[in-house]
Tab-separated table of C-alpha atoms in Angstrom:
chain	number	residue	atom	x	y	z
A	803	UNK	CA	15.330	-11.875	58.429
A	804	UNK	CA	16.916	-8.614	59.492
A	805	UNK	CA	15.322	-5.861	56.943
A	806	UNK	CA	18.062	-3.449	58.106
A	807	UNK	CA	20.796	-4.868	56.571
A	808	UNK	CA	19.858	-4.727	53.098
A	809	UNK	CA	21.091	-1.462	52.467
A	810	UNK	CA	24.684	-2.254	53.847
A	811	UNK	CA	24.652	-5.536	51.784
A	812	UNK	CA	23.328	-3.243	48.293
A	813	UNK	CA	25.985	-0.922	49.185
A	814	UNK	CA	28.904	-3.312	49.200
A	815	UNK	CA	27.428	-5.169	45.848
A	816	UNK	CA	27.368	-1.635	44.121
A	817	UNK	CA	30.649	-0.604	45.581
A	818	UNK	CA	32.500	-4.447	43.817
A	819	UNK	CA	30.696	-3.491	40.776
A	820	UNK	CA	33.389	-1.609	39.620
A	821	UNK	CA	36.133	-3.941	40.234
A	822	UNK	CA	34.440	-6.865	38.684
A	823	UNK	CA	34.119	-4.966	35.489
A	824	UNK	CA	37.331	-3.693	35.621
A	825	UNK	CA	38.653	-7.574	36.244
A	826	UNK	CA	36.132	-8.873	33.097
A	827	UNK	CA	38.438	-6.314	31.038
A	828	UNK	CA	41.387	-7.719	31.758
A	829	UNK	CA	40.503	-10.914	31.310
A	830	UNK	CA	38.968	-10.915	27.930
A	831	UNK	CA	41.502	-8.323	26.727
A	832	UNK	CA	44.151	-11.539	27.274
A	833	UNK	CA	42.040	-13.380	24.551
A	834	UNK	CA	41.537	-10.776	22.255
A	835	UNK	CA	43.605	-11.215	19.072
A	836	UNK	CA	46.155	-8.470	18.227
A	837	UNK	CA	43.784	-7.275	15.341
A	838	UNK	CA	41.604	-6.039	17.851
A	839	UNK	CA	44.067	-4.397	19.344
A	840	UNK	CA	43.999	-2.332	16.330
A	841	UNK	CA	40.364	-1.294	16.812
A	842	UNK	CA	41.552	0.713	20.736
A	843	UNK	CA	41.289	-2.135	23.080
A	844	UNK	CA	43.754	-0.427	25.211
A	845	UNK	CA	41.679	3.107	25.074
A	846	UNK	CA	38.345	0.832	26.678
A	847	UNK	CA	40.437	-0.238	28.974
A	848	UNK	CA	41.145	3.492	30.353
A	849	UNK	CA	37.416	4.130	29.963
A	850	UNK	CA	36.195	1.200	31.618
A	851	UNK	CA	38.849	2.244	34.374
A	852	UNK	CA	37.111	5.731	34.647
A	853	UNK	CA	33.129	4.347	34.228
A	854	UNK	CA	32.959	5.233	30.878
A	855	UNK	CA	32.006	1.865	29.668
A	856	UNK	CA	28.702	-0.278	30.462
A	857	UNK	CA	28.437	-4.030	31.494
A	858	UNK	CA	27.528	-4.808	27.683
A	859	UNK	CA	30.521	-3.212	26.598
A	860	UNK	CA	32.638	-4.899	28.430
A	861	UNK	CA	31.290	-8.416	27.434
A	862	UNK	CA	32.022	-7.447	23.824
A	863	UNK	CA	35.783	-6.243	24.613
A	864	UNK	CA	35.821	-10.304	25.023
A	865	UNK	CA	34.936	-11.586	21.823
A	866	UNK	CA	37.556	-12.797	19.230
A	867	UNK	CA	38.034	-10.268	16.041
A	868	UNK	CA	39.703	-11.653	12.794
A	869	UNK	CA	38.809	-11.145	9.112
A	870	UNK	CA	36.055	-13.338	7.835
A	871	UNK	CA	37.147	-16.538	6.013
A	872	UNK	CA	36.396	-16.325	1.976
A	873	UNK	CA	34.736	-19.340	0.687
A	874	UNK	CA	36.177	-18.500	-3.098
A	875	UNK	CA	39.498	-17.212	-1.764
A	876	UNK	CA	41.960	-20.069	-1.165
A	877	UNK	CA	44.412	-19.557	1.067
A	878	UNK	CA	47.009	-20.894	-0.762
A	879	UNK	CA	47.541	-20.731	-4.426
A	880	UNK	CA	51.261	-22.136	-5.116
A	881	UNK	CA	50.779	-25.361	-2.809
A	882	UNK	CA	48.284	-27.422	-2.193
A	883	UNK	CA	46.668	-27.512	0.994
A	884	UNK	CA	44.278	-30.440	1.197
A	885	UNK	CA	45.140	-34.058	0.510
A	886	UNK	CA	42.724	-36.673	-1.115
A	887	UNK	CA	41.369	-38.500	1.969
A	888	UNK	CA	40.633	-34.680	3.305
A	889	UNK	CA	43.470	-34.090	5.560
A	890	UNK	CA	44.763	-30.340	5.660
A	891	UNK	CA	48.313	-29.404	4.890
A	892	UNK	CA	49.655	-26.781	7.372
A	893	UNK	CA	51.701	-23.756	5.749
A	894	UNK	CA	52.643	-20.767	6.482
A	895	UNK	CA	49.144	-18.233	5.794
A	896	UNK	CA	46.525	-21.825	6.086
A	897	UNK	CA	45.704	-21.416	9.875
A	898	UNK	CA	44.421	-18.408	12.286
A	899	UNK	CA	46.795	-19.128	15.216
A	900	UNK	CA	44.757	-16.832	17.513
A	901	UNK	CA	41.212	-19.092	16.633
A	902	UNK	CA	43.193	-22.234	17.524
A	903	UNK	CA	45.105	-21.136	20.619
A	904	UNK	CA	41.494	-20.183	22.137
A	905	UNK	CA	40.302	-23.502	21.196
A	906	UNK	CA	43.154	-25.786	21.988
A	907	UNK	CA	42.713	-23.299	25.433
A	908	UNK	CA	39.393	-24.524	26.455
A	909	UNK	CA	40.307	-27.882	26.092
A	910	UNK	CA	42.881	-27.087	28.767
A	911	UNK	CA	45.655	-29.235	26.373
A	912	UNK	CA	48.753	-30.674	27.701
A	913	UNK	CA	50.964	-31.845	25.211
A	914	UNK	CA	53.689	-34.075	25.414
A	915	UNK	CA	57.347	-33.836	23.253
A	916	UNK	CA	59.606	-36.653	23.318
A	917	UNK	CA	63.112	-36.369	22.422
A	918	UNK	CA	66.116	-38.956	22.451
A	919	UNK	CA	69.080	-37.319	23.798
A	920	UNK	CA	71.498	-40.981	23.623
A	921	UNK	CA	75.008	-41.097	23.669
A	922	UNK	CA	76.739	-38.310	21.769
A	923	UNK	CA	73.652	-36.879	20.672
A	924	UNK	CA	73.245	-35.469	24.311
A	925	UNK	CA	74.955	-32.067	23.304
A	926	UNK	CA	72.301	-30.471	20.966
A	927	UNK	CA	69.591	-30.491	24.435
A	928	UNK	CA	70.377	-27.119	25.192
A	929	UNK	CA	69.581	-25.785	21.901
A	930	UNK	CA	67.142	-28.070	21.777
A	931	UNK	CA	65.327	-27.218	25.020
A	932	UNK	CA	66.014	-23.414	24.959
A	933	UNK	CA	64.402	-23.165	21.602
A	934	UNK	CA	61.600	-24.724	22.077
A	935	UNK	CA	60.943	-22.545	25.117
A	936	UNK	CA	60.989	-19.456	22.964
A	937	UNK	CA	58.521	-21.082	20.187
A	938	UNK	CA	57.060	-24.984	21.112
A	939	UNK	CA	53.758	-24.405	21.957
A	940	UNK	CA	54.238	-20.960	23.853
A	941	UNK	CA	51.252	-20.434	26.209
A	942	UNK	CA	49.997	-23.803	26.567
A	943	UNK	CA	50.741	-26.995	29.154
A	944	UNK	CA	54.419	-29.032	27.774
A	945	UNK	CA	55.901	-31.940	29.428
A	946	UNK	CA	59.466	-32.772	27.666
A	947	UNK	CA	59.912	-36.263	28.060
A	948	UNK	CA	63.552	-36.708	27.634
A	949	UNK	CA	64.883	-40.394	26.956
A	950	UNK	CA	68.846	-40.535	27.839
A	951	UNK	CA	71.636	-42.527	28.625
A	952	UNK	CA	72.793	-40.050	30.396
A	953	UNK	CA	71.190	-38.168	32.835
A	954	UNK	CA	73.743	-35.964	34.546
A	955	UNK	CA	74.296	-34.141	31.514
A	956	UNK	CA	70.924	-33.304	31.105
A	957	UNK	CA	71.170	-29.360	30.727
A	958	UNK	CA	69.005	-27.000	33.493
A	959	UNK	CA	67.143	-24.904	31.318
A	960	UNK	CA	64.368	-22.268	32.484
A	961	UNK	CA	60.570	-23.498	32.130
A	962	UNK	CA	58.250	-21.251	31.486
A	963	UNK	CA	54.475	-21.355	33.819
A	964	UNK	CA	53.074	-25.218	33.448
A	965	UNK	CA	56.186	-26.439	31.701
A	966	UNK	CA	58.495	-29.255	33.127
A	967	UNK	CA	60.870	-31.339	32.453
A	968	UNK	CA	61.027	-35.302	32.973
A	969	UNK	CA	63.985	-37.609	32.278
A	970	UNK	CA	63.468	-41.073	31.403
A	971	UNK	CA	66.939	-43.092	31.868
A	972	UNK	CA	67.066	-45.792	28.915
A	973	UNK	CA	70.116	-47.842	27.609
A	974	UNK	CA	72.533	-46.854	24.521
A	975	UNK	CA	73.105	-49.656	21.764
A	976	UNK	CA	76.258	-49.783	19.593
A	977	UNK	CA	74.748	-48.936	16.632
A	978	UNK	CA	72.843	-45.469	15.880
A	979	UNK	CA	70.586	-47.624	14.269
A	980	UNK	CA	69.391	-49.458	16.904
A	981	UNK	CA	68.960	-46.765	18.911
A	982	UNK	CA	66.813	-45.319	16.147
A	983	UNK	CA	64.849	-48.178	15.899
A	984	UNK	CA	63.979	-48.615	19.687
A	985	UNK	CA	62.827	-44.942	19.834
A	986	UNK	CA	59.179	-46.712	18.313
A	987	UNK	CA	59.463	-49.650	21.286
A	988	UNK	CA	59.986	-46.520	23.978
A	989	UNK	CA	57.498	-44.817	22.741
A	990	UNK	CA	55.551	-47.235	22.473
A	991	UNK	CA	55.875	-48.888	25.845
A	992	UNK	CA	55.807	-45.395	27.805
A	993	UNK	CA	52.778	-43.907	25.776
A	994	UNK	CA	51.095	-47.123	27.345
A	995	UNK	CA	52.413	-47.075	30.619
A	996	UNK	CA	52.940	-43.080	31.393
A	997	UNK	CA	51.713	-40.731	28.743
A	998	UNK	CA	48.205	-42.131	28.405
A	999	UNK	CA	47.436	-40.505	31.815
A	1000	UNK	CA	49.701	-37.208	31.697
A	1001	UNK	CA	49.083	-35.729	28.082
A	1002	UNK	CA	46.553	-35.222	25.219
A	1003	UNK	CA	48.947	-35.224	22.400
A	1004	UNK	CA	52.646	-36.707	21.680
A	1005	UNK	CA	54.879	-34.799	19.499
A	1006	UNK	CA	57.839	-37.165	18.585
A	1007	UNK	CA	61.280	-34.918	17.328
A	1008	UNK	CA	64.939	-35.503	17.202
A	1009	UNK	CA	66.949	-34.184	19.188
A	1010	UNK	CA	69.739	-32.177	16.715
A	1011	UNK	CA	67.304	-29.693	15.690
A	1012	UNK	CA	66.202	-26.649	16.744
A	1013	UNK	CA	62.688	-24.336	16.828
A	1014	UNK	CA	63.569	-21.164	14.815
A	1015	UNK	CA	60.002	-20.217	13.956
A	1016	UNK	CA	56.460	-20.339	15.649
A	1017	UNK	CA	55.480	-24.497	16.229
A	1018	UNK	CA	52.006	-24.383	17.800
A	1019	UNK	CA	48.789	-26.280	18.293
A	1020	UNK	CA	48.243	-25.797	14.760
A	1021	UNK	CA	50.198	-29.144	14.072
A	1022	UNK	CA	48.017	-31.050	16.864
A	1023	UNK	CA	45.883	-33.713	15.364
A	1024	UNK	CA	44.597	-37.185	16.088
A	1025	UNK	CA	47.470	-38.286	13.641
A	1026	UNK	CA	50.110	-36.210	12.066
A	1027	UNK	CA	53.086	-36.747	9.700
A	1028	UNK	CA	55.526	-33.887	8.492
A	1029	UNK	CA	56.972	-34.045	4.685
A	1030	UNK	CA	60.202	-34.845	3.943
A	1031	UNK	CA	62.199	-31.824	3.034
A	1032	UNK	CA	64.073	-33.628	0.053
A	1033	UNK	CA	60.923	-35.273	-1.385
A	1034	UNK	CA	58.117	-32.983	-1.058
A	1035	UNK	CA	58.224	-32.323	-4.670
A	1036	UNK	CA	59.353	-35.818	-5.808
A	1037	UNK	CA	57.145	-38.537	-7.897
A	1038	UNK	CA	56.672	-41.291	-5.575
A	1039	UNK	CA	59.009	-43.600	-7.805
A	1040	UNK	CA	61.769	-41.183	-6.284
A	1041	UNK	CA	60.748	-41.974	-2.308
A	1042	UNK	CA	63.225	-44.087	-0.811
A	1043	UNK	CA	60.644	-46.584	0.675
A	1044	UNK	CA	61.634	-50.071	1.315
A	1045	UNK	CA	61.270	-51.879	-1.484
A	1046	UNK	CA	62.425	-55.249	-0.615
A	1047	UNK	CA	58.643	-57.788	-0.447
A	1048	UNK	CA	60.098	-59.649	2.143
A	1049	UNK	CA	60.219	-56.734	4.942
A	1050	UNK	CA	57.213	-55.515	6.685
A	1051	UNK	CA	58.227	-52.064	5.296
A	1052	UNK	CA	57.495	-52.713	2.202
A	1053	UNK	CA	55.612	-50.328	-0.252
A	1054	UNK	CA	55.676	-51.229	-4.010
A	1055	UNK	CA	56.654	-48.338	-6.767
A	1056	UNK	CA	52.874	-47.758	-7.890
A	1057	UNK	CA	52.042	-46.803	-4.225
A	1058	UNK	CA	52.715	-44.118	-1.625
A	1059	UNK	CA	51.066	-40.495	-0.780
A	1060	UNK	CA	53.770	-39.127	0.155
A	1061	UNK	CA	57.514	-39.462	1.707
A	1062	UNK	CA	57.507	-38.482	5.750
A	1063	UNK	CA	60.432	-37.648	7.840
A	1064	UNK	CA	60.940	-39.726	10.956
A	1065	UNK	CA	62.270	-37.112	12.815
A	1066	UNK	CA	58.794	-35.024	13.224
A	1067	UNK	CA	55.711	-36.870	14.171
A	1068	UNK	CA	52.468	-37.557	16.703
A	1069	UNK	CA	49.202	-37.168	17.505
A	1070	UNK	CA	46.900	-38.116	20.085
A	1071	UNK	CA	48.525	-40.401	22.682
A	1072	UNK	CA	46.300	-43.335	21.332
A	1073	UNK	CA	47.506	-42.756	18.020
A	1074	UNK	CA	51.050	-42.512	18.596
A	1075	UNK	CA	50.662	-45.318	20.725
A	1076	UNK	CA	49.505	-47.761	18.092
A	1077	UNK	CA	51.507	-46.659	15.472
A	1078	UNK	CA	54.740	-46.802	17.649
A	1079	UNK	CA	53.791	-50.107	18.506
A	1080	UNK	CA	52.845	-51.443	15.096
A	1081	UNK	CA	56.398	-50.208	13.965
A	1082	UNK	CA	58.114	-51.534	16.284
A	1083	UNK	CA	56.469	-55.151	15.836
A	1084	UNK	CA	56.878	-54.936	12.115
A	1085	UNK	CA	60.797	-54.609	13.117
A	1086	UNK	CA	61.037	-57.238	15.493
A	1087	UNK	CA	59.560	-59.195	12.534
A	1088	UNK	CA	61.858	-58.169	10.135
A	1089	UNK	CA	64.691	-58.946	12.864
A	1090	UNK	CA	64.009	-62.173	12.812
A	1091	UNK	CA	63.749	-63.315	9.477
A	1092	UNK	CA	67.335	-60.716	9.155
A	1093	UNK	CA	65.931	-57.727	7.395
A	1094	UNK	CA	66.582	-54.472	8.350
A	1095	UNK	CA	64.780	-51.636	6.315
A	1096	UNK	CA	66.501	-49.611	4.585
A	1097	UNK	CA	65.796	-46.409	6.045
A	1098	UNK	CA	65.005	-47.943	9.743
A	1099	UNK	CA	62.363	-46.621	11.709
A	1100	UNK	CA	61.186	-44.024	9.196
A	1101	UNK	CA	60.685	-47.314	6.610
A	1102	UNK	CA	57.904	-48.212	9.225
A	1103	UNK	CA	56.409	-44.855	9.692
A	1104	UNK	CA	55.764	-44.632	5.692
A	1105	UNK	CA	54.513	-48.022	5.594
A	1106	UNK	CA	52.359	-47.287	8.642
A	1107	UNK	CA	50.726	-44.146	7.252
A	1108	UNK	CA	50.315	-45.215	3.598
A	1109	UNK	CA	47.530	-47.673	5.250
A	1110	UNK	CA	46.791	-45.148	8.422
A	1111	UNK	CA	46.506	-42.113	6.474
A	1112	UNK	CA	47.117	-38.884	8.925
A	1113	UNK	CA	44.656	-36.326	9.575
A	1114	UNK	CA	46.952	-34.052	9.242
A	1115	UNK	CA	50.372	-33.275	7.397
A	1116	UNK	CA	52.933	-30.699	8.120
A	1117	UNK	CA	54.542	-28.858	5.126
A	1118	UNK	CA	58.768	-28.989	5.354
A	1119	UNK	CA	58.429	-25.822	7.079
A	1120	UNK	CA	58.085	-27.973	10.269
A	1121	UNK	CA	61.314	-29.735	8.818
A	1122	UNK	CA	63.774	-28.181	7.071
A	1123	UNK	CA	67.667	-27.661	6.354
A	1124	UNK	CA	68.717	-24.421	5.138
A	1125	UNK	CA	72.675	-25.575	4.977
A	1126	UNK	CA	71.136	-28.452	2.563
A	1127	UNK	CA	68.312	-26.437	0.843
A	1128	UNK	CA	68.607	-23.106	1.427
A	1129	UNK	CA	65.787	-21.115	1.994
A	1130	UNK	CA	63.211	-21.084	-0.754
A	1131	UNK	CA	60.700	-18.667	-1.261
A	1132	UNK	CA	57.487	-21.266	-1.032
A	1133	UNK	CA	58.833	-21.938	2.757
A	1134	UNK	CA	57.050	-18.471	4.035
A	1135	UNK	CA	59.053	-19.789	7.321
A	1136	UNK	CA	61.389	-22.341	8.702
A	1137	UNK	CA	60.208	-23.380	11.869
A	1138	UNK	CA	61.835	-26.576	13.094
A	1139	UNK	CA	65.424	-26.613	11.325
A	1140	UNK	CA	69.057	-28.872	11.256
A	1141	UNK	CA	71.609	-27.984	13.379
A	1142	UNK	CA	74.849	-27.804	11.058
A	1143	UNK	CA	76.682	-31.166	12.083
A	1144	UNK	CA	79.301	-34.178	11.334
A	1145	UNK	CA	76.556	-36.742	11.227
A	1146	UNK	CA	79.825	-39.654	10.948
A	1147	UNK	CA	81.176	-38.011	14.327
A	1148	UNK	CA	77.918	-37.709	16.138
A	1149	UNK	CA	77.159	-41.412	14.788
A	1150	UNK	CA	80.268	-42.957	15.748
């Protein structure tokens, strides 16, 4: 053991001192909400860059800051935010975005989004894709899954850091309902064979929409389901469930929670797994015996969570369309929106 070099080796530790602290400032200043920015973040920064701040300081400059949750103070007063089997109901002023990014952060979450981009229905991907760059999950992991007939026109759109983009080549059908129906046996059959072992969580959209508003982690759940714009304030005698006995959609007039749209869904992979696949099976039934639902694959997605209630359910802010419904003043924000649109054209 060589005494001598000690004071070379102290020397050096003392002399990275400075630079490690520096470094431990930048790093938990990136996870500091922007209320603490409001308490001179950026002035410890300058002193910690000049020695004016200690080791214990610079732990603290670290921690989280956000105004203390009120156990008498609801959120909410004009909707409700809490269903009957305990499942939250995500508006606008419900959820601390900065608490959940952290968390959603240390799991290191991927998250999946699957989109159907068949036939004509090919030209709203751009929007699509360019939106949801600007406000789908913005600083976490996203793998767009994109199921086409056609995958020359898919559009090259900039990715941001640990974003790509995968295209999945599938066949067209003649009828738009068909090729709404096999989105579930897609799903289904990919979530088993693919997305099991690339993503935590499956966010199912269509694909003539676009993100005009913040759609985060906030919706991620082992099971979620998004009310339907037109029915969210609707008896459930009003929901266009199936009502016919004989299909496996079926959901008689004194039943149903609520009506969900088809077009915004997920969960967990499991989850969306076994509900895709349920769905589809129910359809292949109904196929067979010549029933088609009434309202296709979104019959089977009621019918599924009426008896699978979701742990969580997105208000119509996460589904909305302001050329239909305006702009209310209960939405606080319209975050996943219709693109204006000759549905017979696009269909046909």
């Amino acid at each position: 053991m060589d005494l001598r070099g000690r004071p070379k080796c102290c020397s050096l530790h003392l002399g990275i001192l400075p630079l490690i602290v520096v470094a431990l400032v930048f790093f938990g200043y990136g996870f500091v909400s922007h209320r603490s920015q409001e308490l001179g973040d950026s002035e410890a920064v300058t002193r910690v860059a000049v020695g004016e701040l200690d080791v214990q300081e610079v732990v603290a400059l670290s921690r989280m800051v956000y105004a203390q949750p009120k156990a008498l103070t609801p959120s909410r007063k004009d909707v409700l935010v809490l269903t009957p089997w305990l499942a939250p109901i995500i508006w606008e002023g419900t959820f601390n975005i900065d608490i959940l990014n952290e968390q959603f952060r240390l799991q290191n979450t991927t998250v999946g989004l699957t989109v159907f981009a068949i036939k004509k229905f090919v030209v709203f991907l751009k929007l699509f894709l360019e939106t949801a760059e600007q406000q789908f999950m913005v600083g976490h992991k996203v793998i767009y899954y994109v199921f086409t007939d056609h995958p020359a026109d898919v559009p090259q759109v900039p990715l941001g850091a640990g974003r790509k983009l995968v295209v999945l080549t599938v066949r067209n059908y003649t009828r738009w309902q068909d090729v709404s129906m096999h989105r579930m046996e897609m799903i289904s059959r990919f979530s088993e064979q693919r997305f099991l072992h690339e993503v935590d969580y499956l966010v199912c959209a269509d694909v003539d929409m676009k993100f005009s508003d913040h759609v985060g982690v906030e919706i991620l759940s082992a099971l979620f389901g998004t009310l339907h714009p037109g029915f969210y304030s609707r008896s459930r005698e009003a929901f266009t469930y199936e009502r016919r006995p004989k299909s496996q959609a079926y959901i008689p007039w004194d039943e149903g929670d609520f009506y969900y749209m088809g077009a915004f869904f997920g969960g967990s992979v499991w989850e969306v797994y076994h509900l895709t696949k349920a769905c589809h099976q129910a359809m292949v039934e109904d196929k067979a015996n010549g029933i088609e639902a009434v309202w296709h694959d979104e019959s089977y997605l009621n019918k599924y969570l009426l008896h699978h209630k979701p742990t969580k359910v997105l208000s119509p802010e996460y589904m909305w369309d302001q050329q239909l419904l305006g702009w209310p003043s209960i939405m606080k924000k319209l975050r996943y929106v219709a693109v204006p649109k000759n549905h017979q054209a696009i269909r046909n």
